[in-house]
mmCIF file of C-alpha atoms in Angstrom:
data_model
loop_
_atom_site.group_PDB
_atom_site.id
_atom_site.type_symbol
_atom_site.label_atom_id
_atom_site.label_comp_id
_atom_site.label_asym_id
_atom_site.label_seq_id
_atom_site.Cartn_x
_atom_site.Cartn_y
_atom_site.Cartn_z
ATOM 1 C CA UNK A 290 -21.926 3.973 -6.700
ATOM 2 C CA UNK A 291 -18.277 4.048 -5.644
ATOM 3 C CA UNK A 292 -15.760 5.981 -7.757
ATOM 4 C CA UNK A 293 -13.138 3.541 -9.061
ATOM 5 C CA UNK A 294 -9.496 4.671 -8.945
ATOM 6 C CA UNK A 295 -7.642 1.451 -9.883
ATOM 7 C CA UNK A 296 -8.868 -1.413 -12.050
ATOM 8 C CA UNK A 297 -7.127 -4.588 -13.157
ATOM 9 C CA UNK A 298 -8.374 -6.424 -16.237
ATOM 10 C CA UNK A 299 -7.148 -9.992 -16.659
ATOM 11 C CA UNK A 300 -3.812 -9.037 -15.106
ATOM 12 C CA UNK A 301 -1.115 -11.718 -15.232
ATOM 13 C CA UNK A 302 2.474 -11.446 -14.001
ATOM 14 C CA UNK A 303 5.185 -13.810 -15.196
ATOM 15 C CA UNK A 304 8.588 -14.427 -13.625
ATOM 16 C CA UNK A 305 11.032 -16.210 -15.935
ATOM 17 C CA UNK A 306 8.144 -17.008 -18.276
ATOM 18 C CA UNK A 307 6.061 -18.724 -15.595
ATOM 19 C CA UNK A 308 2.868 -17.090 -14.254
ATOM 20 C CA UNK A 309 3.000 -16.009 -10.599
ATOM 21 C CA UNK A 310 -0.511 -14.511 -10.612
ATOM 22 C CA UNK A 311 -3.045 -14.994 -13.384
ATOM 23 C CA UNK A 312 -6.220 -13.392 -14.675
ATOM 24 C CA UNK A 313 -6.744 -10.866 -11.864
ATOM 25 C CA UNK A 314 -9.729 -8.569 -12.475
ATOM 26 C CA UNK A 315 -10.857 -6.210 -9.713
ATOM 27 C CA UNK A 316 -11.928 -2.602 -9.111
ATOM 28 C CA UNK A 317 -10.511 -0.588 -6.217
ATOM 29 C CA UNK A 318 -12.721 2.268 -4.966
ATOM 30 C CA UNK A 319 -11.483 5.784 -4.258
ATOM 31 C CA UNK A 320 -10.744 6.829 -0.651
ATOM 32 C CA UNK A 321 -11.392 3.393 0.731
ATOM 33 C CA UNK A 322 -9.087 0.796 2.276
ATOM 34 C CA UNK A 323 -8.822 -2.400 0.253
ATOM 35 C CA UNK A 324 -7.112 -5.368 1.916
ATOM 36 C CA UNK A 325 -5.526 -8.208 -0.060
ATOM 37 C CA UNK A 326 -5.475 -11.402 2.002
ATOM 38 C CA UNK A 327 -4.504 -15.014 1.390
ATOM 39 C CA UNK A 328 -1.913 -17.621 2.407
ATOM 40 C CA UNK A 329 1.817 -17.083 1.909
ATOM 41 C CA UNK A 330 2.900 -17.543 -1.690
ATOM 42 C CA UNK A 331 -0.435 -16.668 -3.316
ATOM 43 C CA UNK A 332 0.902 -13.528 -5.023
ATOM 44 C CA UNK A 333 -0.431 -10.751 -2.771
ATOM 45 C CA UNK A 334 2.760 -8.680 -2.884
ATOM 46 C CA UNK A 335 3.251 -9.377 -6.586
ATOM 47 C CA UNK A 336 -0.204 -7.907 -7.248
ATOM 48 C CA UNK A 337 0.446 -4.917 -4.998
ATOM 49 C CA UNK A 338 3.720 -4.136 -6.765
ATOM 50 C CA UNK A 339 1.887 -3.986 -10.091
ATOM 51 C CA UNK A 340 -0.007 -0.899 -8.984
ATOM 52 C CA UNK A 341 3.067 1.345 -9.090
ATOM 53 C CA UNK A 342 5.129 -0.784 -11.470
ATOM 54 C CA UNK A 343 7.627 -1.945 -8.865
ATOM 55 C CA UNK A 344 7.791 -5.267 -10.708
ATOM 56 C CA UNK A 345 9.636 -3.366 -13.453
ATOM 57 C CA UNK A 346 12.670 -3.585 -11.160
ATOM 58 C CA UNK A 347 12.707 -7.389 -11.512
ATOM 59 C CA UNK A 348 14.441 -8.222 -14.833
ATOM 60 C CA UNK A 349 12.552 -11.495 -15.410
ATOM 61 C CA UNK A 350 9.085 -9.991 -14.723
ATOM 62 C CA UNK A 351 6.547 -9.509 -17.517
ATOM 63 C CA UNK A 352 3.000 -8.193 -17.156
ATOM 64 C CA UNK A 353 0.017 -8.814 -19.444
ATOM 65 C CA UNK A 354 -3.559 -7.595 -19.212
ATOM 66 C CA UNK A 355 -4.478 -4.029 -18.292
ATOM 67 C CA UNK A 356 -4.130 -1.947 -15.158
ATOM 68 C CA UNK A 357 -6.062 1.306 -15.233
ATOM 69 C CA UNK A 358 -5.373 4.233 -12.908
ATOM 70 C CA UNK A 359 -8.157 6.804 -13.279
ATOM 71 C CA UNK A 360 -8.633 5.456 -16.789
ATOM 72 C CA UNK A 361 -4.935 5.588 -17.745
ATOM 73 C CA UNK A 362 -3.371 2.243 -18.673
ATOM 74 C CA UNK A 363 -0.326 2.139 -16.380
ATOM 75 C CA UNK A 364 1.401 -0.341 -18.676
ATOM 76 C CA UNK A 365 0.776 1.717 -21.802
ATOM 77 C CA UNK A 366 3.773 2.664 -23.977
ATOM 78 C CA UNK A 367 3.964 6.364 -23.083
ATOM 79 C CA UNK A 368 3.538 6.150 -19.296
ATOM 80 C CA UNK A 369 5.979 8.110 -17.117
ATOM 81 C CA UNK A 370 6.875 5.493 -14.503
ATOM 82 C CA UNK A 371 8.478 8.050 -12.157
ATOM 83 C CA UNK A 372 5.270 10.060 -12.326
ATOM 84 C CA UNK A 373 3.241 6.930 -11.563
ATOM 85 C CA UNK A 374 5.295 6.250 -8.436
ATOM 86 C CA UNK A 375 4.846 9.829 -7.303
ATOM 87 C CA UNK A 376 1.056 9.505 -7.549
ATOM 88 C CA UNK A 377 0.981 5.956 -6.145
ATOM 89 C CA UNK A 378 3.238 5.791 -3.084
ATOM 90 C CA UNK A 379 4.435 2.648 -1.335
ATOM 91 C CA UNK A 380 5.206 1.674 2.257
ATOM 92 C CA UNK A 381 7.107 -1.562 2.726
ATOM 93 C CA UNK A 382 6.868 -4.357 5.271
ATOM 94 C CA UNK A 383 10.068 -3.447 7.093
ATOM 95 C CA UNK A 384 10.502 0.226 7.981
ATOM 96 C CA UNK A 385 13.222 1.596 5.719
ATOM 97 C CA UNK A 386 14.006 5.197 6.658
ATOM 98 C CA UNK A 387 17.017 6.743 4.988
ATOM 99 C CA UNK A 388 20.095 7.120 7.272
ATOM 100 C CA UNK A 389 19.418 10.858 7.422
ATOM 101 C CA UNK A 390 17.616 13.149 9.835
ATOM 102 C CA UNK A 391 13.878 12.840 10.409
ATOM 103 C CA UNK A 392 13.455 16.168 8.587
ATOM 104 C CA UNK A 393 15.497 15.116 5.569
ATOM 105 C CA UNK A 394 13.590 11.831 5.243
ATOM 106 C CA UNK A 395 10.333 13.716 4.709
ATOM 107 C CA UNK A 396 11.905 16.517 2.655
ATOM 108 C CA UNK A 397 13.661 14.053 0.321
ATOM 109 C CA UNK A 398 10.823 13.639 -2.197
ATOM 110 C CA UNK A 399 9.925 17.340 -2.419
ATOM 111 C CA UNK A 400 13.619 18.185 -2.899
ATOM 112 C CA UNK A 401 13.793 15.679 -5.786
ATOM 113 C CA UNK A 402 10.766 17.463 -7.266
ATOM 114 C CA UNK A 403 12.710 20.719 -7.186
ATOM 115 C CA UNK A 404 11.362 22.396 -4.044
ATOM 116 C CA UNK A 405 14.185 24.395 -2.451
ATOM 117 C CA UNK A 406 12.346 27.038 -0.428
ATOM 118 C CA UNK A 407 13.074 26.309 3.249
ATOM 119 C CA UNK A 408 9.749 27.659 4.493
ATOM 120 C CA UNK A 409 7.868 25.524 1.982
ATOM 121 C CA UNK A 410 9.891 22.441 2.999
ATOM 122 C CA UNK A 411 9.227 23.182 6.673
ATOM 123 C CA UNK A 412 5.491 23.303 5.949
ATOM 124 C CA UNK A 413 5.563 20.008 4.027
ATOM 125 C CA UNK A 414 7.564 18.239 6.749
ATOM 126 C CA UNK A 415 5.230 19.394 9.512
ATOM 127 C CA UNK A 416 2.066 18.642 7.522
ATOM 128 C CA UNK A 417 3.205 15.119 6.603
ATOM 129 C CA UNK A 418 4.458 14.282 10.091
ATOM 130 C CA UNK A 419 1.128 15.477 11.504
ATOM 131 C CA UNK A 420 -0.741 13.390 8.913
ATOM 132 C CA UNK A 421 1.338 10.369 9.974
ATOM 133 C CA UNK A 422 0.519 11.042 13.660
ATOM 134 C CA UNK A 423 4.206 11.525 14.429
ATOM 135 C CA UNK A 424 4.693 15.296 14.771
ATOM 136 C CA UNK A 425 4.124 15.543 18.526
ATOM 137 C CA UNK A 426 6.656 12.774 19.152
ATOM 138 C CA UNK A 427 9.472 14.174 16.988
ATOM 139 C CA UNK A 428 8.951 17.947 16.622
ATOM 140 C CA UNK A 429 11.808 18.690 19.050
ATOM 141 C CA UNK A 430 14.262 16.297 17.384
ATOM 142 C CA UNK A 431 13.716 16.792 13.655
ATOM 143 C CA UNK A 432 17.465 16.835 13.004
ATOM 144 C CA UNK A 433 18.107 13.590 14.863
ATOM 145 C CA UNK A 434 18.957 10.501 12.798
ATOM 146 C CA UNK A 435 15.758 8.693 11.798
ATOM 147 C CA UNK A 436 17.341 5.338 12.667
ATOM 148 C CA UNK A 437 17.168 6.252 16.371
ATOM 149 C CA UNK A 438 13.351 6.065 16.279
ATOM 150 C CA UNK A 439 11.443 2.975 17.425
ATOM 151 C CA UNK A 440 10.191 0.520 14.792
ATOM 152 C CA UNK A 441 6.649 1.878 14.952
ATOM 153 C CA UNK A 442 7.868 5.454 14.689
ATOM 154 C CA UNK A 443 10.102 4.536 11.746
ATOM 155 C CA UNK A 444 7.120 3.024 9.934
ATOM 156 C CA UNK A 445 5.040 6.161 10.509
ATOM 157 C CA UNK A 446 8.005 8.216 9.271
ATOM 158 C CA UNK A 447 8.035 6.117 6.083
ATOM 159 C CA UNK A 448 4.322 6.874 5.682
ATOM 160 C CA UNK A 449 5.055 10.603 6.159
ATOM 161 C CA UNK A 450 7.834 10.336 3.561
ATOM 162 C CA UNK A 451 5.406 8.698 1.108
ATOM 163 C CA UNK A 452 2.814 11.438 1.734
ATOM 164 C CA UNK A 453 5.351 14.204 1.011
ATOM 165 C CA UNK A 454 5.118 13.664 -2.755
ATOM 166 C CA UNK A 455 1.324 14.177 -2.531
ATOM 167 C CA UNK A 456 0.228 10.779 -3.843
ATOM 168 C CA UNK A 457 -3.379 9.837 -4.517
ATOM 169 C CA UNK A 458 -2.926 6.179 -3.595
ATOM 170 C CA UNK A 459 -0.897 4.551 -0.801
ATOM 171 C CA UNK A 460 0.204 0.935 -1.166
ATOM 172 C CA UNK A 461 1.151 -0.827 2.072
ATOM 173 C CA UNK A 462 2.849 -4.226 2.061
ATOM 174 C CA UNK A 463 2.215 -5.754 5.511
ATOM 175 C CA UNK A 464 3.079 -2.426 7.155
ATOM 176 C CA UNK A 465 2.569 -3.668 10.724
ATOM 177 C CA UNK A 466 3.938 -7.214 10.538
ATOM 178 C CA UNK A 467 7.258 -6.232 12.143
ATOM 179 C CA UNK A 468 5.634 -4.158 14.896
ATOM 180 C CA UNK A 469 4.361 -4.828 18.407
ATOM 181 C CA UNK A 470 0.590 -4.690 19.159
ATOM 182 C CA UNK A 471 0.595 -1.067 20.369
ATOM 183 C CA UNK A 472 2.537 0.187 17.340
ATOM 184 C CA UNK A 473 0.261 -1.929 15.114
ATOM 185 C CA UNK A 474 -2.820 -0.263 16.601
ATOM 186 C CA UNK A 475 -1.334 3.173 15.895
ATOM 187 C CA UNK A 476 -0.701 2.218 12.258
ATOM 188 C CA UNK A 477 -4.269 0.891 11.924
ATOM 189 C CA UNK A 478 -5.730 4.078 13.440
ATOM 190 C CA UNK A 479 -3.561 6.079 11.084
ATOM 191 C CA UNK A 480 -4.803 4.125 8.045
ATOM 192 C CA UNK A 481 -8.431 4.871 8.945
ATOM 193 C CA UNK A 482 -7.559 8.549 9.284
ATOM 194 C CA UNK A 483 -5.634 8.673 5.986
ATOM 195 C CA UNK A 484 -8.456 6.945 4.090
ATOM 196 C CA UNK A 485 -10.415 10.201 4.332
ATOM 197 C CA UNK A 486 -8.015 11.669 1.778
ATOM 198 C CA UNK A 487 -6.198 8.738 0.158
ATOM 199 C CA UNK A 488 -7.021 5.429 -1.477
ATOM 200 C CA UNK A 489 -5.181 2.720 0.462
ATOM 201 C CA UNK A 490 -4.384 -0.816 -0.689
ATOM 202 C CA UNK A 491 -2.901 -3.036 2.005
ATOM 203 C CA UNK A 492 -1.468 -6.533 1.848
ATOM 204 C CA UNK A 493 -1.845 -8.299 5.182
ATOM 205 C CA UNK A 494 -1.456 -11.845 6.461
ATOM 206 C CA UNK A 495 -3.466 -10.798 9.529
ATOM 207 C CA UNK A 496 -7.140 -11.486 8.857
ATOM 208 C CA UNK A 497 -8.226 -9.695 12.028
ATOM 209 C CA UNK A 498 -6.406 -6.607 10.786
ATOM 210 C CA UNK A 499 -8.155 -6.824 7.408
ATOM 211 C CA UNK A 500 -11.511 -7.157 9.169
ATOM 212 C CA UNK A 501 -10.760 -4.193 11.446
ATOM 213 C CA UNK A 502 -9.425 -1.620 9.006
ATOM 214 C CA UNK A 503 -10.564 -2.376 5.467
ATOM 215 C CA UNK A 504 -13.701 -1.457 3.548
ATOM 216 C CA UNK A 505 -13.116 -4.034 0.783
ATOM 217 C CA UNK A 506 -11.258 -7.328 0.787
ATOM 218 C CA UNK A 507 -9.689 -9.368 -2.000
ATOM 219 C CA UNK A 508 -8.969 -13.030 -1.217
ATOM 220 C CA UNK A 509 -6.220 -14.670 -3.254
ATOM 221 C CA UNK A 510 -5.233 -18.317 -3.393
ATOM 222 C CA UNK A 511 -2.659 -20.355 -5.301
ATOM 223 C CA UNK A 512 -3.713 -23.725 -6.703
ATOM 224 C CA UNK A 513 -1.603 -26.837 -7.052
ATOM 225 C CA UNK A 514 0.129 -25.123 -9.972
ATOM 226 C CA UNK A 515 1.288 -22.468 -7.455
ATOM 227 C CA UNK A 516 -0.249 -19.679 -9.538
ATOM 228 C CA UNK A 517 -2.083 -17.025 -7.519
ATOM 229 C CA UNK A 518 -5.657 -16.175 -8.517
ATOM 230 C CA UNK A 519 -8.345 -13.893 -7.179
ATOM 231 C CA UNK A 520 -11.006 -16.061 -5.564
ATOM 232 C CA UNK A 521 -13.336 -13.392 -4.249
ATOM 233 C CA UNK A 522 -13.565 -9.622 -3.939
ATOM 234 C CA UNK A 523 -16.196 -7.569 -2.168
ATOM 235 C CA UNK A 524 -17.124 -5.443 0.844
ATOM 236 C CA UNK A 525 -15.136 -6.652 3.857
ATOM 237 C CA UNK A 526 -18.196 -7.344 5.977
ATOM 238 C CA UNK A 527 -19.648 -9.573 3.269
ATOM 239 C CA UNK A 528 -16.358 -11.422 2.681
ATOM 240 C CA UNK A 529 -16.000 -12.163 6.393
ATOM 241 C CA UNK A 530 -19.632 -12.986 7.201
ATOM 242 C CA UNK A 531 -21.215 -14.200 3.952
ATOM 243 C CA UNK A 532 -18.437 -15.321 1.570
ATOM 244 C CA UNK A 533 -19.676 -16.539 -1.798
ATOM 245 C CA UNK A 534 -16.908 -19.107 -2.330
ATOM 246 C CA UNK A 535 -16.302 -22.110 -0.100
ATOM 247 C CA UNK A 536 -12.533 -21.591 -0.313
ATOM 248 C CA UNK A 537 -12.909 -18.101 1.133
ATOM 249 C CA UNK A 538 -14.978 -19.463 3.997
ATOM 250 C CA UNK A 539 -12.444 -22.242 4.633
ATOM 251 C CA UNK A 540 -9.591 -19.729 4.823
ATOM 252 C CA UNK A 541 -11.404 -17.233 7.027
ATOM 253 C CA UNK A 542 -12.554 -19.917 9.451
ATOM 254 C CA UNK A 543 -9.017 -21.301 9.709
ATOM 255 C CA UNK A 544 -9.535 -24.646 7.937
ATOM 256 C CA UNK A 545 -6.343 -23.956 6.004
ATOM 257 C CA UNK A 546 -3.706 -21.283 5.516
#
């Protein structure tokens, strides 16, 4: 029996009073990679942003239902949102390093948390860059501007930066969509490695990527009302070889989407 780290119960997100996703109920296992797939506009990123309350930054957004993180209702009245985002990190589609040195990008979060000791910061920077499979490529240029790195390196730096606050969950919104095939393969290898210690939830439009890297897959689809719903959730191998819903099969076999 898998340990569940995140659970949505009838989760609905509204923008300007209109539902964008509706009635999403799913359980995300600990230290596994869960992929969210589906056509453009079905609400994949909207769902992902719920998990660390990024939708709070959109004034017209409203969330109903429950979202449990290790049993804590993330949308409860007394939740520390900053604390939530420290425990549930996020990596975005387009690499977005700060215009600072490689070192300062990784040290940023720990500094915000009050860590000032240089030796401690050095240890965190090296550990996170190693975890992001970047250390050997940048160890001799830590004080170089992060924007001089290649796109793939920048994305791995953003992963290192997310790891520096010691999260338990990593959310990744199409983390390889802007990268070339070799950089994409490095990110995928890195995800498999990180899943030994972290729970990873990835949004991807690339079904082959979902099949390659994920343990579980959620398939979302928007109906004619353009509201995204969860059609099917289960082990990736089952979703891709023995889907229970005809719409899942149609999407995976390329009949639409």
